[in-house]
Amino acid sequence: MSRRRLALAAGAALVVAAITGCGKVTAEVVVQDDASYDITFYMLGDDAEIATTGATPDQMAETLVSTLESTPGTDDWTFTTYSADGFSGVEAVGTGIAGDEATMFGTGLFESDDETVTFDFQYPMTLVVEGSGLTEEQGAAVTINMVVDFPGTVLEHNGALIDDHTIEWTATGDDDLDFTATSATSTADPSTTTEPAEEEITEPADDASDEVAAADEDSSDSDADEDGVNWLLWISATVAVLAIGALVAWFVVRGRGPRDPSGPGAPGHPGAQQPWGPYQPPA
């Protein structure tokens, strides 16, 4: 699946939320000193509203899991159906994800050095809503929540501090996402210095280390370009597929219902106003 195709589909979870009436997108992230991270991702819809699409909550959750499992680039992920508090969907778990893995905007989520870990997540959600043909009200139907557990004490953030090393951000689908934070690494200690250790390293070792680091970086970039996938993009792309299926089911179910006397009009006689407004379903 190409990066372009995934980029075009990113944010399509909003479409599902618009169909089901409301939805939840939740991410729980644990970050390591090297900026790699583990993530548990929940994508859920309201059970009562899912039922209006012609499928049960369990069916929709099982379909989502099956689709995700067959999506290229998801071999290292685990997917299970999830249901709680009147919402159903999928739980996706990924581990050991590189912090500098390129997103659709060419940047990673996390960066680290010897003393700090930096988190920077920017997402133009309002553009995604507009590009998907949704209204602000439909975008606002999605609740977005992200909790990040950092390896050390949080130094700066623009979210809500849960404890010394955990930050929470909340938003809705009609907000542009701007989540940022910086924490210390677990080993950072301003009262000590690493100069003695640096003196023991010979110049050739430094060169070799630089070459290995460069090779690893090139390999990481190559893999990202070749696969063209990351957790945000392929999950969004999969939801786009489900959104189309749910929309079709919505029309089919209503098409099988009792005929409305004021249905489609004959030539010269307009029919009743349809619920989808200016958008017309494909013939």
PDB file of C-alpha atoms in Angstrom:
ATOM      1  CA  MET A   1       0.000   0.000   0.000  1.00  0.00           C
ATOM      2  CA  SER A   2       1.580   3.265  -1.114  1.00  0.00           C
ATOM      3  CA  ARG A   3       2.390   6.210   1.152  1.00  0.00           C
ATOM      4  CA  ARG A   4       0.248   8.457  -1.079  1.00  0.00           C
ATOM      5  CA  ARG A   5      -2.794   6.215  -0.759  1.00  0.00           C
ATOM      6  CA  LEU A   6      -2.385   6.002   3.004  1.00  0.00           C
ATOM      7  CA  ALA A   7      -1.886   9.738   3.325  1.00  0.00           C
ATOM      8  CA  LEU A   8      -5.127  10.392   1.455  1.00  0.00           C
ATOM      9  CA  ALA A   9      -6.954   8.011   3.787  1.00  0.00           C
ATOM     10  CA  ALA A  10      -5.469   9.352   7.026  1.00  0.00           C
ATOM     11  CA  GLY A  11      -8.033  10.650   9.486  1.00  0.00           C
ATOM     12  CA  ALA A  12     -10.884   8.651   7.965  1.00  0.00           C
ATOM     13  CA  ALA A  13     -11.890   7.477  11.440  1.00  0.00           C
ATOM     14  CA  LEU A  14     -13.947  10.658  11.421  1.00  0.00           C
ATOM     15  CA  VAL A  15     -16.098   9.205   8.659  1.00  0.00           C
ATOM     16  CA  VAL A  16     -16.953   6.201  10.803  1.00  0.00           C
ATOM     17  CA  ALA A  17     -17.787   8.498  13.689  1.00  0.00           C
ATOM     18  CA  ALA A  18     -20.059  10.547  11.447  1.00  0.00           C
ATOM     19  CA  ILE A  19     -21.900   7.388  10.389  1.00  0.00           C
ATOM     20  CA  THR A  20     -22.186   5.897  13.870  1.00  0.00           C
ATOM     21  CA  GLY A  21     -23.033   9.174  15.560  1.00  0.00           C
ATOM     22  CA  CYS A  22     -20.028   9.323  17.867  1.00  0.00           C
ATOM     23  CA  GLY A  23     -16.739   7.567  18.401  1.00  0.00           C
ATOM     24  CA  LYS A  24     -13.616   7.351  20.529  1.00  0.00           C
ATOM     25  CA  VAL A  25      -9.996   7.274  19.411  1.00  0.00           C
ATOM     26  CA  THR A  26      -7.651   6.555  22.309  1.00  0.00           C
ATOM     27  CA  ALA A  27      -3.895   5.947  22.394  1.00  0.00           C
ATOM     28  CA  GLU A  28      -1.809   4.859  25.379  1.00  0.00           C
ATOM     29  CA  VAL A  29       1.936   5.220  24.761  1.00  0.00           C
ATOM     30  CA  VAL A  30       4.985   4.162  26.797  1.00  0.00           C
ATOM     31  CA  VAL A  31       8.269   5.754  25.662  1.00  0.00           C
ATOM     32  CA  GLN A  32      11.815   4.456  26.258  1.00  0.00           C
ATOM     33  CA  ASP A  33      15.074   6.404  26.624  1.00  0.00           C
ATOM     34  CA  ASP A  34      15.987   5.726  22.978  1.00  0.00           C
ATOM     35  CA  ALA A  35      12.641   7.275  21.862  1.00  0.00           C
ATOM     36  CA  SER A  36      11.204   3.917  20.798  1.00  0.00           C
ATOM     37  CA  TYR A  37       7.706   3.317  22.099  1.00  0.00           C
ATOM     38  CA  ASP A  38       4.932   0.810  22.726  1.00  0.00           C
ATOM     39  CA  ILE A  39       1.368   1.819  21.916  1.00  0.00           C
ATOM     40  CA  THR A  40      -2.099   0.488  22.656  1.00  0.00           C
ATOM     41  CA  PHE A  41      -4.609   2.036  20.295  1.00  0.00           C
ATOM     42  CA  TYR A  42      -8.410   1.884  20.648  1.00  0.00           C
ATOM     43  CA  MET A  43     -10.832   2.811  17.874  1.00  0.00           C
ATOM     44  CA  LEU A  44     -14.442   2.561  19.042  1.00  0.00           C
ATOM     45  CA  GLY A  45     -17.964   3.434  17.961  1.00  0.00           C
ATOM     46  CA  ASP A  46     -21.182   3.795  19.940  1.00  0.00           C
ATOM     47  CA  ASP A  47     -23.002   0.434  20.086  1.00  0.00           C
ATOM     48  CA  ALA A  48     -26.480   1.889  19.628  1.00  0.00           C
ATOM     49  CA  GLU A  49     -25.428   3.933  16.618  1.00  0.00           C
ATOM     50  CA  ILE A  50     -23.408   1.102  15.061  1.00  0.00           C
ATOM     51  CA  ALA A  51     -26.619  -0.936  15.016  1.00  0.00           C
ATOM     52  CA  THR A  52     -28.180   1.617  12.659  1.00  0.00           C
ATOM     53  CA  THR A  53     -25.652   0.625   9.976  1.00  0.00           C
ATOM     54  CA  GLY A  54     -27.193  -2.838   9.697  1.00  0.00           C
ATOM     55  CA  ALA A  55     -24.387  -4.603  11.575  1.00  0.00           C
ATOM     56  CA  THR A  56     -24.086  -5.547  15.232  1.00  0.00           C
ATOM     57  CA  PRO A  57     -21.265  -4.041  17.319  1.00  0.00           C
ATOM     58  CA  ASP A  58     -19.590  -7.467  17.444  1.00  0.00           C
ATOM     59  CA  GLN A  59     -19.757  -7.838  13.664  1.00  0.00           C
ATOM     60  CA  MET A  60     -18.233  -4.425  13.092  1.00  0.00           C
ATOM     61  CA  ALA A  61     -15.453  -5.100  15.606  1.00  0.00           C
ATOM     62  CA  GLU A  62     -14.672  -8.511  14.079  1.00  0.00           C
ATOM     63  CA  THR A  63     -14.618  -7.037  10.577  1.00  0.00           C
ATOM     64  CA  LEU A  64     -12.244  -4.303  11.682  1.00  0.00           C
ATOM     65  CA  VAL A  65      -9.881  -6.820  13.315  1.00  0.00           C
ATOM     66  CA  SER A  66      -9.937  -9.050  10.235  1.00  0.00           C
ATOM     67  CA  THR A  67      -9.235  -6.125   7.919  1.00  0.00           C
ATOM     68  CA  LEU A  68      -6.372  -4.835  10.049  1.00  0.00           C
ATOM     69  CA  GLU A  69      -4.772  -8.278  10.259  1.00  0.00           C
ATOM     70  CA  SER A  70      -4.735  -8.527   6.460  1.00  0.00           C
ATOM     71  CA  THR A  71      -3.323  -5.016   5.956  1.00  0.00           C
ATOM     72  CA  PRO A  72       0.332  -4.894   4.754  1.00  0.00           C
ATOM     73  CA  GLY A  73       2.773  -3.751   7.419  1.00  0.00           C
ATOM     74  CA  THR A  74       0.808  -5.020  10.422  1.00  0.00           C
ATOM     75  CA  ASP A  75       2.623  -8.315  11.033  1.00  0.00           C
ATOM     76  CA  ASP A  76       4.180  -7.058  14.264  1.00  0.00           C
ATOM     77  CA  TRP A  77       0.875  -5.815  15.649  1.00  0.00           C
ATOM     78  CA  THR A  78      -1.772  -7.610  17.699  1.00  0.00           C
ATOM     79  CA  PHE A  79      -5.463  -6.898  17.106  1.00  0.00           C
ATOM     80  CA  THR A  80      -8.404  -7.930  19.273  1.00  0.00           C
ATOM     81  CA  THR A  81     -12.060  -6.972  19.474  1.00  0.00           C
ATOM     82  CA  TYR A  82     -12.894  -4.620  22.316  1.00  0.00           C
ATOM     83  CA  SER A  83     -16.164  -3.670  23.990  1.00  0.00           C
ATOM     84  CA  ALA A  84     -16.802  -1.575  27.108  1.00  0.00           C
ATOM     85  CA  ASP A  85     -19.213   1.058  28.402  1.00  0.00           C
ATOM     86  CA  GLY A  86     -21.471   0.933  25.354  1.00  0.00           C
ATOM     87  CA  PHE A  87     -18.660   1.260  22.807  1.00  0.00           C
ATOM     88  CA  SER A  88     -17.190  -1.446  20.577  1.00  0.00           C
ATOM     89  CA  GLY A  89     -14.298  -1.666  18.160  1.00  0.00           C
ATOM     90  CA  VAL A  90     -10.701  -2.794  18.058  1.00  0.00           C
ATOM     91  CA  GLU A  91      -7.676  -2.746  20.333  1.00  0.00           C
ATOM     92  CA  ALA A  92      -4.379  -2.570  18.421  1.00  0.00           C
ATOM     93  CA  VAL A  93      -1.069  -3.168  20.209  1.00  0.00           C
ATOM     94  CA  GLY A  94       2.338  -2.344  18.729  1.00  0.00           C
ATOM     95  CA  THR A  95       5.697  -2.642  20.483  1.00  0.00           C
ATOM     96  CA  GLY A  96       9.215  -1.383  19.863  1.00  0.00           C
ATOM     97  CA  ILE A  97       8.193   1.231  17.280  1.00  0.00           C
ATOM     98  CA  ALA A  98      11.062   3.536  16.308  1.00  0.00           C
ATOM     99  CA  GLY A  99      10.440   7.073  17.513  1.00  0.00           C
ATOM    100  CA  ASP A 100      11.780   8.540  14.272  1.00  0.00           C
ATOM    101  CA  GLU A 101       9.584   6.384  12.022  1.00  0.00           C
ATOM    102  CA  ALA A 102       8.325   8.811   9.397  1.00  0.00           C
ATOM    103  CA  THR A 103       4.696   9.859   9.543  1.00  0.00           C
ATOM    104  CA  MET A 104       2.723  11.213   6.582  1.00  0.00           C
ATOM    105  CA  PHE A 105       4.357  14.605   7.202  1.00  0.00           C
ATOM    106  CA  GLY A 106       7.908  13.239   7.031  1.00  0.00           C
ATOM    107  CA  THR A 107       8.690  13.520  10.734  1.00  0.00           C
ATOM    108  CA  GLY A 108       8.681  11.134  13.667  1.00  0.00           C
ATOM    109  CA  LEU A 109       6.810  11.412  16.945  1.00  0.00           C
ATOM    110  CA  PHE A 110       9.741  11.122  19.342  1.00  0.00           C
ATOM    111  CA  GLU A 111      13.375  12.210  19.409  1.00  0.00           C
ATOM    112  CA  SER A 112      15.986  11.660  22.097  1.00  0.00           C
ATOM    113  CA  ASP A 113      19.503  12.611  23.114  1.00  0.00           C
ATOM    114  CA  ASP A 114      21.587  11.766  26.170  1.00  0.00           C
ATOM    115  CA  GLU A 115      19.425  13.836  28.500  1.00  0.00           C
ATOM    116  CA  THR A 116      15.949  14.371  27.042  1.00  0.00           C
ATOM    117  CA  VAL A 117      13.114  12.794  25.075  1.00  0.00           C
ATOM    118  CA  THR A 118      10.971  15.113  22.940  1.00  0.00           C
ATOM    119  CA  PHE A 119       7.409  14.385  21.778  1.00  0.00           C
ATOM    120  CA  ASP A 120       5.875  16.415  18.943  1.00  0.00           C
ATOM    121  CA  PHE A 121       2.568  15.361  17.371  1.00  0.00           C
ATOM    122  CA  GLN A 122       0.995  17.771  14.867  1.00  0.00           C
ATOM    123  CA  TYR A 123      -2.099  16.777  12.865  1.00  0.00           C
ATOM    124  CA  PRO A 124      -4.301  19.115  10.765  1.00  0.00           C
ATOM    125  CA  MET A 125      -7.588  17.523  11.778  1.00  0.00           C
ATOM    126  CA  THR A 126      -9.716  20.413  10.493  1.00  0.00           C
ATOM    127  CA  LEU A 127      -8.310  19.896   6.989  1.00  0.00           C
ATOM    128  CA  VAL A 128      -9.050  16.177   7.229  1.00  0.00           C
ATOM    129  CA  VAL A 129     -12.632  16.913   8.238  1.00  0.00           C
ATOM    130  CA  GLU A 130     -13.083  19.367   5.380  1.00  0.00           C
ATOM    131  CA  GLY A 131     -11.435  17.026   2.874  1.00  0.00           C
ATOM    132  CA  SER A 132     -13.716  14.182   3.974  1.00  0.00           C
ATOM    133  CA  GLY A 133     -16.799  16.280   3.275  1.00  0.00           C
ATOM    134  CA  LEU A 134     -17.847  16.233   6.935  1.00  0.00           C
ATOM    135  CA  THR A 135     -19.319  19.083   8.931  1.00  0.00           C
ATOM    136  CA  GLU A 136     -17.726  20.504  12.072  1.00  0.00           C
ATOM    137  CA  GLU A 137     -20.508  18.867  14.080  1.00  0.00           C
ATOM    138  CA  GLN A 138     -19.656  15.466  12.623  1.00  0.00           C
ATOM    139  CA  GLY A 139     -15.977  15.986  13.336  1.00  0.00           C
ATOM    140  CA  ALA A 140     -16.785  17.028  16.886  1.00  0.00           C
ATOM    141  CA  ALA A 141     -18.511  13.654  17.362  1.00  0.00           C
ATOM    142  CA  VAL A 142     -15.087  12.037  17.776  1.00  0.00           C
ATOM    143  CA  THR A 143     -13.357  12.136  21.150  1.00  0.00           C
ATOM    144  CA  ILE A 144      -9.566  11.910  20.877  1.00  0.00           C
ATOM    145  CA  ASN A 145      -7.465  10.994  23.895  1.00  0.00           C
ATOM    146  CA  MET A 146      -3.721  10.321  24.152  1.00  0.00           C
ATOM    147  CA  VAL A 147      -1.743   9.403  27.265  1.00  0.00           C
ATOM    148  CA  VAL A 148       2.063   9.259  27.083  1.00  0.00           C
ATOM    149  CA  ASP A 149       4.235   7.741  29.809  1.00  0.00           C
ATOM    150  CA  PHE A 150       7.761   9.174  29.506  1.00  0.00           C
ATOM    151  CA  PRO A 151      10.953   7.504  30.793  1.00  0.00           C
ATOM    152  CA  GLY A 152      11.820  10.391  33.127  1.00  0.00           C
ATOM    153  CA  THR A 153      10.438  13.529  34.727  1.00  0.00           C
ATOM    154  CA  VAL A 154       8.428  15.733  32.354  1.00  0.00           C
ATOM    155  CA  LEU A 155      10.130  19.094  31.901  1.00  0.00           C
ATOM    156  CA  GLU A 156       7.729  20.860  29.517  1.00  0.00           C
ATOM    157  CA  HIS A 157       4.300  20.009  28.098  1.00  0.00           C
ATOM    158  CA  ASN A 158       1.063  21.499  26.757  1.00  0.00           C
ATOM    159  CA  GLY A 159      -1.248  18.785  28.068  1.00  0.00           C
ATOM    160  CA  ALA A 160      -2.518  17.747  31.502  1.00  0.00           C
ATOM    161  CA  LEU A 161       0.008  16.394  34.006  1.00  0.00           C
ATOM    162  CA  ILE A 162      -1.124  13.065  35.463  1.00  0.00           C
ATOM    163  CA  ASP A 163       2.079  12.481  37.406  1.00  0.00           C
ATOM    164  CA  ASP A 164       5.752  13.452  37.116  1.00  0.00           C
ATOM    165  CA  HIS A 165       6.292  11.369  33.973  1.00  0.00           C
ATOM    166  CA  THR A 166       2.808  11.018  32.414  1.00  0.00           C
ATOM    167  CA  ILE A 167       0.887  13.536  30.288  1.00  0.00           C
ATOM    168  CA  GLU A 168      -2.644  13.340  28.880  1.00  0.00           C
ATOM    169  CA  TRP A 169      -4.063  15.226  25.892  1.00  0.00           C
ATOM    170  CA  THR A 170      -7.726  15.411  24.900  1.00  0.00           C
ATOM    171  CA  ALA A 171      -9.359  16.854  21.798  1.00  0.00           C
ATOM    172  CA  THR A 172     -12.211  16.319  19.373  1.00  0.00           C
ATOM    173  CA  GLY A 173     -12.266  15.699  15.660  1.00  0.00           C
ATOM    174  CA  ASP A 174     -12.867  19.372  14.892  1.00  0.00           C
ATOM    175  CA  ASP A 175      -9.574  20.419  16.535  1.00  0.00           C
ATOM    176  CA  ASP A 176      -6.124  20.599  14.950  1.00  0.00           C
ATOM    177  CA  LEU A 177      -3.962  18.360  17.115  1.00  0.00           C
ATOM    178  CA  ASP A 178      -0.878  19.910  18.698  1.00  0.00           C
ATOM    179  CA  PHE A 179       0.566  17.648  21.411  1.00  0.00           C
ATOM    180  CA  THR A 180       4.090  18.441  22.627  1.00  0.00           C
ATOM    181  CA  ALA A 181       6.229  17.535  25.635  1.00  0.00           C
ATOM    182  CA  THR A 182       9.839  17.098  26.726  1.00  0.00           C
ATOM    183  CA  SER A 183      11.049  14.804  29.489  1.00  0.00           C
ATOM    184  CA  ALA A 184      14.350  13.795  31.012  1.00  0.00           C
ATOM    185  CA  THR A 185      15.694  10.350  30.199  1.00  0.00           C
ATOM    186  CA  SER A 186      15.699   7.820  33.017  1.00  0.00           C
ATOM    187  CA  THR A 187      19.501   7.963  33.215  1.00  0.00           C
ATOM    188  CA  ALA A 188      19.941  11.741  32.958  1.00  0.00           C
ATOM    189  CA  ASP A 189      21.731  13.208  35.998  1.00  0.00           C
ATOM    190  CA  PRO A 190      22.938  16.825  35.796  1.00  0.00           C
ATOM    191  CA  SER A 191      25.268  16.313  38.792  1.00  0.00           C
ATOM    192  CA  THR A 192      27.473  13.856  36.923  1.00  0.00           C
ATOM    193  CA  THR A 193      29.591  14.039  33.773  1.00  0.00           C
ATOM    194  CA  THR A 194      30.519  11.466  31.156  1.00  0.00           C
ATOM    195  CA  GLU A 195      33.895  12.977  30.279  1.00  0.00           C
ATOM    196  CA  PRO A 196      36.012  10.113  31.791  1.00  0.00           C
ATOM    197  CA  ALA A 197      34.107   7.557  29.733  1.00  0.00           C
ATOM    198  CA  GLU A 198      34.562   9.619  26.587  1.00  0.00           C
ATOM    199  CA  GLU A 199      38.349   9.702  27.084  1.00  0.00           C
ATOM    200  CA  GLU A 200      38.507   5.891  26.985  1.00  0.00           C
ATOM    201  CA  ILE A 201      36.960   5.731  23.508  1.00  0.00           C
ATOM    202  CA  THR A 202      39.533   5.779  20.716  1.00  0.00           C
ATOM    203  CA  GLU A 203      39.106   7.811  17.549  1.00  0.00           C
ATOM    204  CA  PRO A 204      38.714   4.730  15.305  1.00  0.00           C
ATOM    205  CA  ALA A 205      35.948   3.465  17.581  1.00  0.00           C
ATOM    206  CA  ASP A 206      34.161   6.798  17.219  1.00  0.00           C
ATOM    207  CA  ASP A 207      34.367   6.549  13.431  1.00  0.00           C
ATOM    208  CA  ALA A 208      33.107   2.986  13.467  1.00  0.00           C
ATOM    209  CA  SER A 209      30.276   3.936  15.779  1.00  0.00           C
ATOM    210  CA  ASP A 210      29.316   6.812  13.497  1.00  0.00           C
ATOM    211  CA  GLU A 211      29.318   4.503  10.481  1.00  0.00           C
ATOM    212  CA  VAL A 212      27.090   1.963  12.231  1.00  0.00           C
ATOM    213  CA  ALA A 213      24.705   4.696  13.370  1.00  0.00           C
ATOM    214  CA  ALA A 214      24.539   6.114   9.843  1.00  0.00           C
ATOM    215  CA  ALA A 215      23.909   2.667   8.401  1.00  0.00           C
ATOM    216  CA  ASP A 216      21.128   2.031  10.916  1.00  0.00           C
ATOM    217  CA  GLU A 217      19.547   5.387  10.090  1.00  0.00           C
ATOM    218  CA  ASP A 218      19.689   4.710   6.362  1.00  0.00           C
ATOM    219  CA  SER A 219      18.201   1.268   6.907  1.00  0.00           C
ATOM    220  CA  SER A 220      15.386   2.704   9.013  1.00  0.00           C
ATOM    221  CA  ASP A 221      14.581   5.339   6.407  1.00  0.00           C
ATOM    222  CA  SER A 222      14.691   2.749   3.637  1.00  0.00           C
ATOM    223  CA  ASP A 223      12.338   0.433   5.489  1.00  0.00           C
ATOM    224  CA  ALA A 224       9.906   3.261   6.155  1.00  0.00           C
ATOM    225  CA  ASP A 225       9.926   4.302   2.502  1.00  0.00           C
ATOM    226  CA  GLU A 226       9.571   0.733   1.260  1.00  0.00           C
ATOM    227  CA  ASP A 227       6.710  -0.241   3.544  1.00  0.00           C
ATOM    228  CA  GLY A 228       5.064   3.174   3.434  1.00  0.00           C
ATOM    229  CA  VAL A 229       3.101   2.400   6.581  1.00  0.00           C
ATOM    230  CA  ASN A 230       2.933   3.446  10.193  1.00  0.00           C
ATOM    231  CA  TRP A 231       0.348   2.971  12.899  1.00  0.00           C
ATOM    232  CA  LEU A 232      -1.467   6.242  12.263  1.00  0.00           C
ATOM    233  CA  LEU A 233      -1.712   5.800   8.505  1.00  0.00           C
ATOM    234  CA  TRP A 234      -2.631   2.144   8.125  1.00  0.00           C
ATOM    235  CA  ILE A 235      -5.200   2.292  10.910  1.00  0.00           C
ATOM    236  CA  SER A 236      -6.784   5.349   9.308  1.00  0.00           C
ATOM    237  CA  ALA A 237      -6.710   3.713   5.884  1.00  0.00           C
ATOM    238  CA  THR A 238      -8.453   0.624   7.226  1.00  0.00           C
ATOM    239  CA  VAL A 239     -11.136   2.705   8.869  1.00  0.00           C
ATOM    240  CA  ALA A 240     -11.723   4.415   5.537  1.00  0.00           C
ATOM    241  CA  VAL A 241     -12.513   1.026   3.994  1.00  0.00           C
ATOM    242  CA  LEU A 242     -14.876   0.195   6.841  1.00  0.00           C
ATOM    243  CA  ALA A 243     -16.477   3.612   6.582  1.00  0.00           C
ATOM    244  CA  ILE A 244     -17.399   2.961   2.962  1.00  0.00           C
ATOM    245  CA  GLY A 245     -18.775  -0.467   3.874  1.00  0.00           C
ATOM    246  CA  ALA A 246     -20.792   0.957   6.742  1.00  0.00           C
ATOM    247  CA  LEU A 247     -22.179   3.700   4.526  1.00  0.00           C
ATOM    248  CA  VAL A 248     -23.250   1.184   1.880  1.00  0.00           C
ATOM    249  CA  ALA A 249     -24.878  -0.976   4.575  1.00  0.00           C
ATOM    250  CA  TRP A 250     -26.710   2.075   5.872  1.00  0.00           C
ATOM    251  CA  PHE A 251     -28.274   2.707   2.464  1.00  0.00           C
ATOM    252  CA  VAL A 252     -28.980  -0.982   1.789  1.00  0.00           C
ATOM    253  CA  VAL A 253     -30.786  -1.490   5.101  1.00  0.00           C
ATOM    254  CA  ARG A 254     -32.972   1.517   4.484  1.00  0.00           C
ATOM    255  CA  GLY A 255     -33.553   0.435   0.910  1.00  0.00           C
ATOM    256  CA  ARG A 256     -35.025  -2.842   2.152  1.00  0.00           C
ATOM    257  CA  GLY A 257     -37.406  -1.064   4.522  1.00  0.00           C
ATOM    258  CA  PRO A 258     -41.045  -0.170   3.788  1.00  0.00           C
ATOM    259  CA  ARG A 259     -41.498   1.978   0.731  1.00  0.00           C
ATOM    260  CA  ASP A 260     -42.103   5.639   1.495  1.00  0.00           C
ATOM    261  CA  PRO A 261     -45.068   6.972  -0.491  1.00  0.00           C
ATOM    262  CA  SER A 262     -43.149  10.190  -0.880  1.00  0.00           C
ATOM    263  CA  GLY A 263     -40.097   8.353  -2.258  1.00  0.00           C
ATOM    264  CA  PRO A 264     -38.357   9.089  -5.561  1.00  0.00           C
ATOM    265  CA  GLY A 265     -40.605  11.179  -7.776  1.00  0.00           C
ATOM    266  CA  ALA A 266     -41.627  10.562 -11.321  1.00  0.00           C
ATOM    267  CA  PRO A 267     -40.284  12.750 -14.114  1.00  0.00           C
ATOM    268  CA  GLY A 268     -41.336  16.303 -13.413  1.00  0.00           C
ATOM    269  CA  HIS A 269     -42.243  15.480  -9.808  1.00  0.00           C
ATOM    270  CA  PRO A 270     -39.410  15.755  -7.297  1.00  0.00           C
ATOM    271  CA  GLY A 271     -39.209  13.136  -4.598  1.00  0.00           C
ATOM    272  CA  ALA A 272     -38.729  13.588  -0.855  1.00  0.00           C
ATOM    273  CA  GLN A 273     -35.635  15.287   0.539  1.00  0.00           C
ATOM    274  CA  GLN A 274     -32.946  12.681   1.277  1.00  0.00           C
ATOM    275  CA  PRO A 275     -31.027  12.609   4.596  1.00  0.00           C
ATOM    276  CA  TRP A 276     -27.570  12.923   3.054  1.00  0.00           C
ATOM    277  CA  GLY A 277     -28.116  16.474   1.820  1.00  0.00           C
ATOM    278  CA  PRO A 278     -26.095  17.536  -1.220  1.00  0.00           C
ATOM    279  CA  TYR A 279     -24.121  14.286  -1.282  1.00  0.00           C
ATOM    280  CA  GLN A 280     -25.606  11.623  -3.545  1.00  0.00           C
ATOM    281  CA  PRO A 281     -24.708   7.907  -3.213  1.00  0.00           C
ATOM    282  CA  PRO A 282     -23.150   6.277  -6.268  1.00  0.00           C
ATOM    283  CA  ALA A 283     -25.540   4.720  -8.739  1.00  0.00           C
TER     284      ALA A 283
END
